[in-house]
Tab-separated table of C-alpha atoms and ligand atoms in Angstrom:
chain	number	residue	atom	x	y	z
K	1	MET	CA	-142.599	142.991	-19.654
K	2	GLN	CA	-144.556	139.891	-18.730
K	3	GLY	CA	-148.299	139.825	-18.258
K	4	LYS	CA	-150.106	137.823	-15.597
K	5	ALA	CA	-150.787	134.731	-17.724
K	6	THR	CA	-147.603	132.733	-17.184
K	7	LEU	CA	-146.708	129.113	-16.531
K	8	ALA	CA	-143.324	128.177	-15.046
K	9	ASP	CA	-142.125	131.758	-15.648
K	10	HIS	CA	-143.018	131.742	-19.344
K	11	PRO	CA	-145.963	133.484	-21.009
K	12	ILE	CA	-148.790	131.023	-21.811
K	13	HIS	CA	-150.145	132.680	-24.950
K	14	PRO	CA	-147.052	131.939	-27.105
K	15	MET	CA	-147.214	128.282	-25.995
K	16	LEU	CA	-150.858	127.902	-27.015
K	17	VAL	CA	-150.595	129.522	-30.425
K	18	ALA	CA	-149.045	126.247	-31.588
K	19	PHE	CA	-152.589	124.831	-31.620
K	20	PRO	CA	-154.358	127.230	-33.999
K	21	ILE	CA	-151.211	127.451	-36.136
K	22	GLY	CA	-150.986	123.658	-36.204
K	23	PHE	CA	-154.658	123.132	-37.032
K	24	PHE	CA	-154.945	125.890	-39.635
K	25	GLY	CA	-151.651	124.809	-41.188
K	26	ALA	CA	-152.943	121.229	-41.300
K	27	VAL	CA	-155.982	122.434	-43.267
K	28	LEU	CA	-153.586	123.422	-46.047
K	29	VAL	CA	-151.981	119.967	-46.009
K	30	SER	CA	-155.352	118.253	-45.882
K	31	ASP	CA	-156.718	120.341	-48.767
K	32	VAL	CA	-153.656	119.526	-50.863
K	33	ILE	CA	-153.961	115.803	-50.176
K	34	SER	CA	-157.678	115.907	-51.007
K	35	ILE	CA	-156.672	116.593	-54.625
K	36	TRP	CA	-155.786	112.916	-54.999
K	37	GLY	CA	-156.679	111.360	-51.644
K	38	ASN	CA	-159.903	109.753	-50.469
K	39	PRO	CA	-162.644	112.277	-51.395
K	40	GLY	CA	-164.889	110.887	-48.686
K	41	PHE	CA	-162.379	111.736	-45.984
K	42	TRP	CA	-159.953	114.613	-46.601
K	43	PRO	CA	-162.422	117.423	-47.444
K	44	HIS	CA	-164.343	116.598	-44.261
K	45	MET	CA	-161.110	116.400	-42.347
K	46	SER	CA	-160.370	119.991	-43.424
K	47	VAL	CA	-163.700	121.153	-42.062
K	48	TRP	CA	-163.067	119.598	-38.649
K	49	LEU	CA	-159.520	120.905	-38.574
K	50	ILE	CA	-160.957	124.379	-39.058
K	51	ALA	CA	-163.344	123.799	-36.158
K	52	PHE	CA	-160.551	122.613	-33.863
K	53	GLY	CA	-158.398	125.526	-34.991
K	54	VAL	CA	-161.099	128.010	-34.034
K	55	VAL	CA	-161.442	126.451	-30.581
K	56	GLY	CA	-157.645	126.504	-30.145
K	57	ALA	CA	-157.509	130.113	-31.301
K	58	LEU	CA	-160.174	131.170	-28.815
K	59	ILE	CA	-158.373	129.478	-25.929
K	60	ALA	CA	-155.081	131.105	-26.955
K	61	ALA	CA	-156.947	134.407	-27.271
K	62	LEU	CA	-158.111	134.259	-23.643
K	63	PHE	CA	-154.498	134.265	-22.459
K	64	GLY	CA	-153.640	136.834	-25.095
K	65	PHE	CA	-156.279	139.176	-23.694
K	66	VAL	CA	-154.854	138.785	-20.188
K	67	ASP	CA	-151.409	139.740	-21.481
K	68	TYR	CA	-152.832	142.605	-23.498
K	69	PHE	CA	-154.268	144.171	-20.372
K	70	THR	CA	-151.628	143.201	-17.813
K	71	ALA	CA	-148.237	143.260	-19.552
K	72	PRO	CA	-146.478	146.616	-19.265
K	73	MET	CA	-145.751	147.899	-22.770
K	74	PRO	CA	-144.453	151.135	-24.248
K	75	ALA	CA	-146.827	152.883	-26.651
K	76	ALA	CA	-145.284	151.426	-29.819
K	77	ALA	CA	-145.506	147.854	-28.511
K	78	LYS	CA	-149.075	148.471	-27.419
K	79	ARG	CA	-149.981	149.520	-30.952
K	80	THR	CA	-148.370	146.351	-32.298
K	81	ALA	CA	-150.334	144.351	-29.721
K	82	THR	CA	-153.586	146.018	-30.755
K	83	THR	CA	-152.911	145.232	-34.416
K	84	HIS	CA	-152.038	141.635	-33.522
K	85	MET	CA	-155.242	141.276	-31.516
K	86	ILE	CA	-157.531	142.804	-34.130
K	87	LEU	CA	-156.004	140.722	-36.931
K	88	ASN	CA	-156.443	137.574	-34.884
K	89	LEU	CA	-160.078	138.343	-34.203
K	90	ILE	CA	-160.527	138.824	-37.945
K	91	VAL	CA	-158.786	135.479	-38.534
K	92	VAL	CA	-161.178	133.737	-36.156
K	93	ALA	CA	-164.194	135.402	-37.786
K	94	ILE	CA	-163.011	134.348	-41.255
K	95	TYR	CA	-162.446	130.754	-40.180
K	96	ILE	CA	-165.827	130.591	-38.475
K	97	ALA	CA	-167.393	131.724	-41.761
K	98	ALA	CA	-165.236	129.185	-43.632
K	99	PHE	CA	-166.431	126.462	-41.277
K	100	PHE	CA	-170.092	127.157	-41.892
K	101	VAL	CA	-169.660	127.418	-45.639
K	102	ARG	CA	-167.585	124.246	-45.863
K	103	TYR	CA	-169.724	122.345	-43.360
K	104	GLY	CA	-172.476	122.359	-45.950
K	105	ASN	CA	-170.138	121.765	-48.875
K	106	PRO	CA	-166.519	120.901	-47.967
K	107	ILE	CA	-165.258	121.694	-51.455
K	108	SER	CA	-167.123	124.954	-51.982
K	109	THR	CA	-165.089	127.587	-53.792
K	110	LEU	CA	-166.172	130.280	-51.379
K	111	GLY	CA	-165.087	127.976	-48.552
K	112	TYR	CA	-161.605	127.648	-50.028
K	113	VAL	CA	-161.343	131.386	-50.615
K	114	LEU	CA	-162.276	132.115	-47.005
K	115	THR	CA	-159.898	129.437	-45.711
K	116	TYR	CA	-156.913	130.893	-47.509
K	117	ILE	CA	-157.705	134.514	-46.781
K	118	GLY	CA	-157.796	133.334	-43.174
K	119	LEU	CA	-154.431	131.622	-43.474
K	120	GLY	CA	-152.828	134.653	-45.115
K	121	THR	CA	-154.162	136.926	-42.395
K	122	LEU	CA	-152.876	134.487	-39.770
K	123	VAL	CA	-149.362	134.714	-41.191
K	124	VAL	CA	-149.443	138.511	-41.033
K	125	SER	CA	-150.882	138.433	-37.550
K	126	GLY	CA	-148.276	135.913	-36.407
K	127	TRP	CA	-145.682	138.296	-37.711
K	128	TYR	CA	-146.974	141.026	-35.419
K	129	GLY	CA	-146.980	138.563	-32.533
K	130	GLY	CA	-143.342	137.739	-33.190
K	131	HIS	CA	-142.604	141.434	-33.453
K	132	LEU	CA	-143.961	141.934	-29.936
K	133	VAL	CA	-141.544	139.382	-28.530
K	134	TYR	CA	-138.414	139.771	-30.624
K	135	VAL	CA	-138.438	143.499	-31.212
K	136	GLY	CA	-140.657	144.789	-28.408
K	137	LEU	CA	-139.475	142.332	-25.722
K	138	VAL	CA	-143.052	141.745	-24.539
K	139	GLY	CA	-143.346	138.479	-22.587
K	140	THR	CA	-139.678	138.382	-21.742
K	141	LYS	CA	-138.319	138.578	-18.255
K	142	PRO	CA	-134.539	138.572	-18.286
K	143	ALA	CA	-132.975	135.968	-15.995
K	144	LYS	CA	-131.081	137.793	-13.253
K	145	GLU	CA	-127.644	136.629	-14.218
K	146	THR	CA	-128.048	136.598	-17.982
K	147	THR	CA	-124.485	136.765	-19.128
K	148	VAL	CA	-123.554	138.025	-22.512
K	149	GLU	CA	-119.924	137.280	-23.215
K	150	GLY	CA	-119.222	137.231	-19.509
K	151	ARG	CA	-121.055	140.435	-18.635
K	152	SER	CA	-124.522	141.079	-17.375
K	153	ALA	CA	-126.733	142.205	-20.210
K	154	GLU	CA	-129.042	143.793	-17.683
K	155	THR	CA	-126.277	145.960	-16.262
K	156	MET	CA	-125.235	147.037	-19.692
K	157	ARG	CA	-128.724	147.945	-20.697
K	158	ALA	CA	-129.855	149.360	-17.411
K	159	PRO	CA	-128.944	152.990	-18.111
K	160	ALA	CA	-130.808	152.836	-21.375
K	161	GLN	CA	-134.058	151.526	-20.036
K	162	ARG	CA	-137.083	153.660	-19.841
K	163	SER	CA	-138.755	152.304	-16.735
R	1	MET	CA	-140.278	121.358	-11.996
R	2	MET	CA	-139.401	123.070	-15.278
R	3	GLN	CA	-137.496	125.757	-13.406
R	4	GLN	CA	-135.483	123.007	-11.689
R	5	LEU	CA	-134.684	121.527	-15.075
R	6	VAL	CA	-133.381	124.875	-16.266
R	7	LYS	CA	-131.354	125.339	-13.080
R	8	ALA	CA	-129.792	121.917	-13.488
R	9	ILE	CA	-128.745	122.672	-17.043
R	10	GLN	CA	-127.691	126.278	-17.085
R	11	ASP	CA	-124.525	125.874	-14.996
R	12	GLN	CA	-123.707	122.309	-16.007
R	13	PRO	CA	-119.976	122.011	-16.818
R	14	LEU	CA	-120.564	118.879	-18.910
R	15	ALA	CA	-122.617	120.947	-21.342
R	16	ASP	CA	-119.639	123.247	-21.786
R	17	ARG	CA	-117.342	120.361	-22.546
R	18	ILE	CA	-119.573	119.165	-25.346
R	19	ALA	CA	-120.140	122.695	-26.628
R	20	ASP	CA	-116.395	123.407	-26.680
R	21	ILE	CA	-116.045	120.590	-29.190
R	22	VAL	CA	-119.130	121.223	-31.315
R	23	GLN	CA	-119.327	125.005	-31.378
R	24	PRO	CA	-116.059	126.030	-33.094
R	25	PRO	CA	-116.730	124.073	-36.301
R	26	ALA	CA	-120.350	125.251	-36.255
R	27	ARG	CA	-119.129	128.829	-35.935
R	28	ARG	CA	-116.731	128.410	-38.803
R	29	ALA	CA	-119.435	126.880	-40.955
R	30	PHE	CA	-121.953	129.649	-40.365
R	31	ARG	CA	-119.868	132.764	-39.861
R	32	GLN	CA	-118.795	133.562	-43.379
R	33	THR	CA	-117.762	137.119	-44.080
R	34	SER	CA	-118.687	137.332	-47.738
R	35	GLY	CA	-120.424	135.767	-50.700
R	36	ALA	CA	-123.103	133.096	-50.667
R	37	GLY	CA	-122.174	131.949	-47.151
R	38	ARG	CA	-122.894	135.433	-45.857
R	39	THR	CA	-126.231	135.567	-47.654
R	40	LEU	CA	-127.107	132.153	-46.250
R	41	LYS	CA	-126.283	133.284	-42.714
R	42	ASN	CA	-128.514	136.330	-43.173
R	43	ILE	CA	-131.349	134.070	-44.266
R	44	LEU	CA	-130.823	131.501	-41.486
R	45	SER	CA	-130.644	134.192	-38.806
R	46	GLY	CA	-133.752	135.917	-40.107
R	47	THR	CA	-131.842	139.134	-40.826
R	48	SER	CA	-133.326	139.183	-44.321
R	49	ILE	CA	-136.879	139.187	-42.954
R	50	GLY	CA	-136.345	141.255	-39.826
R	51	HIS	CA	-137.305	138.586	-37.263
R	52	PRO	CA	-135.433	135.486	-36.075
R	53	LEU	CA	-136.265	132.650	-38.496
R	54	HIS	CA	-135.850	129.655	-36.185
R	55	PRO	CA	-138.856	130.487	-33.971
R	56	ILE	CA	-141.024	130.768	-37.098
R	57	LEU	CA	-139.897	127.492	-38.686
R	58	LYS	CA	-140.305	125.537	-35.485
R	59	ASP	CA	-144.065	126.024	-35.771
R	60	VAL	CA	-143.997	123.355	-38.494
R	61	PRO	CA	-142.712	120.465	-36.319
R	62	VAL	CA	-144.588	121.693	-33.232
R	63	GLY	CA	-147.815	122.081	-35.196
R	64	GLY	CA	-147.355	118.934	-37.285
R	65	TRP	CA	-146.592	116.694	-34.342
R	66	THR	CA	-149.417	118.160	-32.311
R	67	MET	CA	-151.686	117.213	-35.209
R	68	ALA	CA	-150.185	113.713	-35.251
R	69	ALA	CA	-150.998	113.338	-31.551
R	70	VAL	CA	-154.595	114.351	-32.262
R	71	PHE	CA	-154.947	111.984	-35.243
R	72	ASP	CA	-153.390	109.045	-33.407
R	73	ALA	CA	-155.945	109.565	-30.667
R	74	LEU	CA	-158.773	109.824	-33.219
R	75	ALA	CA	-157.561	106.631	-34.919
R	76	VAL	CA	-158.175	104.811	-31.648
R	77	VAL	CA	-161.695	106.216	-31.343
R	78	ALA	CA	-162.547	105.744	-35.015
R	79	PRO	CA	-160.324	102.977	-36.369
R	80	GLY	CA	-159.532	103.025	-40.045
R	81	LYS	CA	-156.805	103.834	-42.481
R	82	ASP	CA	-157.730	107.493	-42.949
R	83	PHE	CA	-156.782	108.869	-39.530
R	84	GLU	CA	-153.643	106.734	-39.530
R	85	ARG	CA	-152.713	108.233	-42.853
R	86	ALA	CA	-153.434	111.733	-41.553
R	87	ALA	CA	-151.134	111.047	-38.606
R	88	ASP	CA	-148.403	109.841	-40.958
R	89	VAL	CA	-148.674	112.941	-43.107
R	90	SER	CA	-148.479	115.123	-39.993
R	91	ILE	CA	-145.372	113.337	-38.749
R	92	LEU	CA	-143.748	113.636	-42.155
R	93	THR	CA	-144.530	117.357	-42.417
R	94	GLY	CA	-143.107	117.789	-38.921
R	95	LEU	CA	-139.935	115.944	-39.860
R	96	ALA	CA	-139.324	118.226	-42.842
R	97	GLY	CA	-139.882	121.277	-40.642
R	98	ALA	CA	-137.628	119.819	-37.950
R	99	VAL	CA	-134.706	119.534	-40.350
R	100	ALA	CA	-135.095	123.153	-41.452
R	101	SER	CA	-135.452	124.249	-37.817
R	102	ALA	CA	-132.320	122.334	-36.862
R	103	VAL	CA	-130.190	124.134	-39.433
R	104	THR	CA	-131.385	127.578	-38.326
R	105	GLY	CA	-131.088	126.543	-34.682
R	106	LEU	CA	-127.493	125.402	-35.097
R	107	SER	CA	-126.686	128.688	-36.782
R	108	ASP	CA	-128.230	130.675	-33.905
R	109	TRP	CA	-126.584	128.478	-31.281
R	110	SER	CA	-123.145	128.957	-32.822
R	111	ASP	CA	-123.330	132.607	-31.674
R	112	THR	CA	-124.319	131.905	-28.054
R	113	THR	CA	-122.246	131.872	-24.884
R	114	GLY	CA	-122.671	131.005	-21.220
R	115	ARG	CA	-126.080	129.876	-20.049
R	116	ALA	CA	-127.795	130.383	-23.380
R	117	ARG	CA	-125.208	128.095	-24.938
R	118	ARG	CA	-125.758	125.360	-22.351
R	119	ILE	CA	-129.538	125.572	-22.448
R	120	GLY	CA	-129.460	125.745	-26.251
R	121	GLU	CA	-127.360	122.603	-26.357
R	122	VAL	CA	-129.817	120.575	-24.270
R	123	HIS	CA	-132.704	122.102	-26.261
R	124	ALA	CA	-131.006	120.754	-29.404
R	125	ILE	CA	-130.335	117.310	-27.931
R	126	LEU	CA	-133.970	116.967	-26.859
R	127	ASN	CA	-135.277	118.084	-30.230
R	128	VAL	CA	-132.962	115.792	-32.164
R	129	THR	CA	-134.104	112.933	-29.925
R	130	ALA	CA	-137.749	113.801	-30.558
R	131	THR	CA	-137.062	113.944	-34.299
R	132	ALA	CA	-135.365	110.544	-34.185
R	133	LEU	CA	-138.333	109.065	-32.318
R	134	TYR	CA	-140.741	110.403	-34.931
R	135	ALA	CA	-138.592	109.019	-37.746
R	136	ALA	CA	-138.578	105.666	-35.953
R	137	ALA	CA	-142.358	105.905	-35.524
R	138	LEU	CA	-142.833	106.278	-39.271
R	139	LEU	CA	-140.557	103.315	-39.946
R	140	ALA	CA	-142.246	101.170	-37.315
R	141	ARG	CA	-145.625	101.953	-38.783
R	142	LYS	CA	-145.979	98.995	-41.100
R	143	ASP	CA	-145.075	96.364	-38.540
R	144	SER	CA	-146.716	97.511	-35.397
R	145	ARG	CA	-149.287	100.163	-34.859
R	146	THR	CA	-148.828	100.087	-31.095
R	147	SER	CA	-145.069	100.666	-31.076
R	148	ARG	CA	-145.599	103.397	-33.650
R	149	VAL	CA	-148.031	105.312	-31.511
R	150	ALA	CA	-145.846	104.796	-28.436
R	151	LEU	CA	-142.802	106.198	-30.254
R	152	ALA	CA	-144.770	109.176	-31.502
R	153	TYR	CA	-146.149	110.074	-28.066
R	154	GLY	CA	-142.690	109.611	-26.560
R	155	GLY	CA	-141.380	111.997	-29.187
R	156	TYR	CA	-144.114	114.486	-28.339
R	157	GLY	CA	-143.235	114.499	-24.647
R	158	ILE	CA	-139.575	115.105	-25.394
R	159	MET	CA	-140.454	117.772	-27.930
R	160	LEU	CA	-142.482	119.615	-25.282
R	161	LEU	CA	-139.499	119.602	-22.924
R	162	GLY	CA	-137.305	120.891	-25.737
R	163	ALA	CA	-139.896	123.555	-26.535
R	164	TYR	CA	-139.939	124.756	-22.937
R	165	LEU	CA	-136.184	125.246	-23.071
R	166	GLY	CA	-136.591	127.043	-26.384
R	167	GLY	CA	-139.068	129.363	-24.703
R	168	HIS	CA	-136.601	129.886	-21.887
R	169	LEU	CA	-133.942	130.918	-24.386
R	170	VAL	CA	-136.250	133.628	-25.673
R	171	PHE	CA	-138.211	134.761	-22.629
R	172	ALA	CA	-135.514	134.517	-19.959
R	173	GLN	CA	-132.174	134.442	-21.768
R	174	GLN	CA	-133.404	136.868	-24.446
R	175	THR	CA	-131.695	134.995	-27.247
R	176	GLY	CA	-132.739	136.369	-30.625
R	177	VAL	CA	-134.501	139.229	-28.882
R	178	ASN	CA	-133.689	142.792	-29.836
R	179	HIS	CA	-131.066	144.087	-27.384
R	180	ALA	CA	-131.294	147.651	-28.548
R	181	ALA	CA	-134.962	148.015	-27.627
R	182	LYS	CA	-136.321	150.200	-24.859
R	183	THR	CA	-133.516	152.686	-25.356
R	184	HIS	CA	-134.454	156.021	-23.952
R	185	LEU	CA	-133.984	158.133	-27.019
R	186	PRO	CA	-133.052	161.781	-26.508
R	187	LEU	CA	-135.610	164.135	-28.008
R	188	GLU	CA	-133.617	167.347	-27.868
R	189	PHE	CA	-130.032	168.083	-28.907
R	190	ARG	CA	-127.466	167.652	-26.162
R	191	PRO	CA	-123.674	167.854	-26.377
R	192	VAL	CA	-121.883	164.507	-26.014
R	193	LEU	CA	-118.269	165.003	-27.167
R	194	PRO	CA	-115.914	167.827	-28.222
R	195	ALA	CA	-115.853	167.691	-32.034
R	196	GLY	CA	-112.048	167.786	-32.087
R	197	GLU	CA	-111.796	164.469	-30.233
R	198	LEU	CA	-113.473	162.413	-32.943
R	199	LYS	CA	-111.052	161.109	-35.533
R	200	GLU	CA	-111.914	159.981	-39.049
R	201	ASN	CA	-113.288	156.416	-39.163
R	202	GLU	CA	-112.455	155.721	-35.515
R	203	PRO	CA	-115.561	154.774	-33.562
R	204	GLN	CA	-115.758	156.479	-30.211
R	205	ARG	CA	-117.985	155.913	-27.226
R	206	ALA	CA	-119.973	158.770	-25.743
R	207	ASP	CA	-122.833	159.002	-23.280
R	208	TYR	CA	-126.168	160.682	-23.450
R	209	ASN	CA	-127.631	160.715	-19.952
R	210	GLY	CA	-125.805	157.466	-19.254
R	211	MET	CA	-126.962	155.874	-22.497
R	212	PRO	CA	-124.023	154.490	-24.497
R	213	VAL	CA	-123.675	155.992	-27.950
R	214	VAL	CA	-121.080	155.320	-30.630
R	215	LEU	CA	-119.888	158.229	-32.785
R	216	VAL	CA	-118.178	157.887	-36.151
R	217	ARG	CA	-116.750	160.676	-38.301
R	218	ARG	CA	-116.616	160.173	-42.030
R	219	GLY	CA	-115.350	163.318	-43.735
R	220	GLU	CA	-117.854	166.058	-43.067
R	221	ARG	CA	-120.459	163.667	-41.728
R	222	ILE	CA	-120.777	162.588	-38.105
R	223	HIS	CA	-122.850	159.485	-37.378
R	224	ALA	CA	-124.260	158.378	-34.045
R	225	LEU	CA	-125.794	154.996	-33.192
R	226	TYR	CA	-126.869	153.374	-29.950
R	227	ALA	CA	-123.666	151.644	-28.856
R	228	ARG	CA	-125.071	148.286	-27.725
R	229	CYS	CA	-125.596	145.848	-30.578
R	230	ALA	CA	-129.197	144.799	-31.217
R	231	HIS	CA	-128.044	141.169	-31.418
R	232	GLN	CA	-126.613	140.546	-27.956
R	233	ALA	CA	-125.556	143.986	-26.748
R	234	GLY	CA	-122.005	143.838	-28.099
R	235	PRO	CA	-119.955	147.074	-27.802
R	236	LEU	CA	-120.133	148.805	-31.194
R	237	GLU	CA	-117.511	151.363	-30.177
R	238	LYS	CA	-115.006	148.501	-30.302
R	239	GLY	CA	-116.217	147.540	-33.773
R	240	SER	CA	-114.757	148.457	-37.132
R	241	VAL	CA	-115.941	150.991	-39.668
R	242	GLU	CA	-116.460	149.456	-43.109
R	243	GLY	CA	-117.422	152.022	-45.705
R	244	ASP	CA	-120.625	153.621	-44.499
R	245	SER	CA	-121.292	150.866	-41.968
R	246	ILE	CA	-120.004	149.602	-38.641
R	247	ARG	CA	-119.382	145.950	-37.752
R	248	CYS	CA	-119.977	144.575	-34.251
R	249	PRO	CA	-116.868	142.927	-32.758
R	250	TRP	CA	-118.805	140.042	-31.168
R	251	HIS	CA	-120.580	138.153	-33.962
R	252	GLY	CA	-120.065	140.414	-36.926
R	253	SER	CA	-123.447	142.086	-37.384
R	254	ARG	CA	-123.099	145.107	-39.651
R	255	PHE	CA	-125.248	148.239	-39.380
R	256	SER	CA	-125.625	151.202	-41.705
R	257	LEU	CA	-124.166	154.336	-40.129
R	258	GLU	CA	-126.683	156.423	-42.000
R	259	GLY	CA	-129.927	154.947	-40.630
R	260	GLY	CA	-128.969	152.019	-38.408
R	261	ALA	CA	-130.399	149.382	-40.768
R	262	VAL	CA	-129.027	145.835	-40.365
R	263	LEU	CA	-126.894	145.051	-43.395
R	264	GLU	CA	-125.615	141.711	-42.127
R	265	GLY	CA	-126.790	139.424	-39.312
R	266	PRO	CA	-127.023	137.683	-36.949
R	267	ALA	CA	-128.817	140.804	-35.641
R	268	THR	CA	-132.383	141.075	-36.919
R	269	SER	CA	-133.422	144.475	-35.531
R	270	PRO	CA	-132.023	147.835	-36.626
R	271	GLN	CA	-129.729	149.857	-34.431
R	272	PRO	CA	-131.301	153.065	-33.043
R	273	CYS	CA	-129.756	155.977	-34.897
R	274	PHE	CA	-129.376	159.642	-33.952
R	275	GLU	CA	-129.315	162.981	-35.663
R	276	THR	CA	-126.067	164.866	-35.125
R	277	ARG	CA	-124.808	168.435	-35.417
R	278	VAL	CA	-121.825	170.440	-34.241
R	279	ALA	CA	-122.501	173.505	-32.122
R	280	ALA	CA	-119.914	175.556	-30.256
R	281	GLY	CA	-117.252	172.916	-30.912
R	282	MET	CA	-119.371	170.140	-29.403
R	283	ILE	CA	-121.008	167.181	-31.141
R	284	GLU	CA	-124.682	167.198	-30.249
R	285	ILE	CA	-127.155	164.370	-30.821
R	286	ARG	CA	-130.881	163.759	-30.653
R	287	SER	CA	-133.267	161.041	-31.684
R	288	ARG	CA	-134.561	160.745	-35.237
R	289	GLU	CA	-137.736	159.064	-34.188
R	290	ARG	CA	-140.059	160.497	-31.628
R	291	GLU	CA	-140.439	157.165	-29.920
R	292	SER	CA	-138.474	154.024	-29.109
R	293	PRO	CA	-139.311	150.863	-31.107
Y	301	LIG	S1	-123.605	141.204	-30.235
Y	301	LIG	FE1	-123.710	139.630	-31.684
Y	301	LIG	S2	-123.279	140.686	-33.486
Y	301	LIG	FE2	-123.240	142.263	-32.042
C-alpha cells in the first residue's frame, strides 16, 4: 500500500511531517517562554516559526498529494486520507492567516486564537494520518520474510487479503 | 545505503544475544495481568487511545531537536544569546520527550521477536546515544559553544539513523500496525461449523473462504471474531475465554467477544467481529460492517 513518493523503501511524507509538527509545536514553546522571556525576541520568534512551519507543511503536502493519488487504498482508508488532506489544508490556511495577523502585531489576541486553533486542528489531522498507517496500513510494504513468532505474517494473512 | 544497514542488523546474532538478556526483565516489568500495571501497559501501548503511543511521542524529540539544529544554525548567522537560548530550550524539550518515548518504546519492544526485535534494539541504542549526546551538549554549553554545537549535530545525525530504523519497524516490519486490517469480510451468511461441534467456552477455529475465524459459545450465544490478533497476528483460537472476552496467547491482548473492542493491549485496533446464527444445524456467520476498516 505504498505510493510513489518513497526514499530507501519508506514513504517520504511521514518523514517530512516532523518539520511542520516541530515548527508549530515550537510556536507553543516560544509563546509560553515569551510570558517572561525577552519581549523583543520571543514573540517575533513565534511569527517566524509559523512561517517556517507553513513552508515545511507545504513541502510535506507535495509528497502527501503524490501518495494520495498513487497509493492503493480501500475505500475506508481513502476517506480517512481525504479527511487528513482537507484538515491539513485548513491547518495551513489558518497558520497563513495567523502569520499575517501576527506579522503586524506578534502578540495580537486574534493571532494567538488563530495559532491555537491551527495547533488543535493539526493534532486532529495528525491523528487521521496515524490512522492511515497504523489501522489502514497505508505506506507499509511488508518485508518479504517478516516473521511473527517464527511464522510468516504474510502467509498467515494472505487468505484474508482483499487484493 | 539505508537498506544495507537494515540488512546488516536484521539477522545479526549479536543483537539476539543482547536481547536475550534485556528482554525477559523488560517483559516482566511491562506485562502485568491486572491492576495499575495493566492500566499502565494499556497507556504505554496506546491501547487506551486506539493508536500506538510511541510514534506520537517521538514527534517531541524529533521536532525539538530539528528546531535545535535550525536555531544553532541561526545563532551562527545572527550571533546573540537569544537564538542560543532557543536552541537550549529545544534540546531540553526534546530530552523530556525522548525519555517518555524511551519508556513507551521499551514497552513495545518487549513484545517483539525476530527481525523486529533486532532492528528495534539497534533503533533503541541509536536513540539512547543521540539522547546522551544532546544531554552532553546542554552540559557543555557553558564552557564551549563549539563543542556544544558539534555534540548537538552529532546527536541529530544519529537520531536520523535511529528514526529510519523506527520507520522500518513500522513500514516494513509492520510493528504496531493493525494486523487484522484488510480482512475480506463476508457480507452474506455462510455456514462455517456444525453447531454441535462447538463446546461451551472453548474457542474453535473455522474458515470462511479461507479466512481464519474463531468461534466461541457462551450459553445460548455464539460469538465469532477474525482469528488473527490485531497486534501481531497471534492465533486467537489458541487463546483463553475470560468472561465475555478472549485473550490472545502471544502477548495477552484481550478482545470483547461481543463487538471485538480491545479491552487490554498491546493491541490498539479492534478485532473484526461477525454476526452469527444457527441454521439447519450449522453455525453461519457474516460481517457486521459493510466494509473492512
Ligand atoms: S499477537 Fe500480540 S497480543 Fe496477540
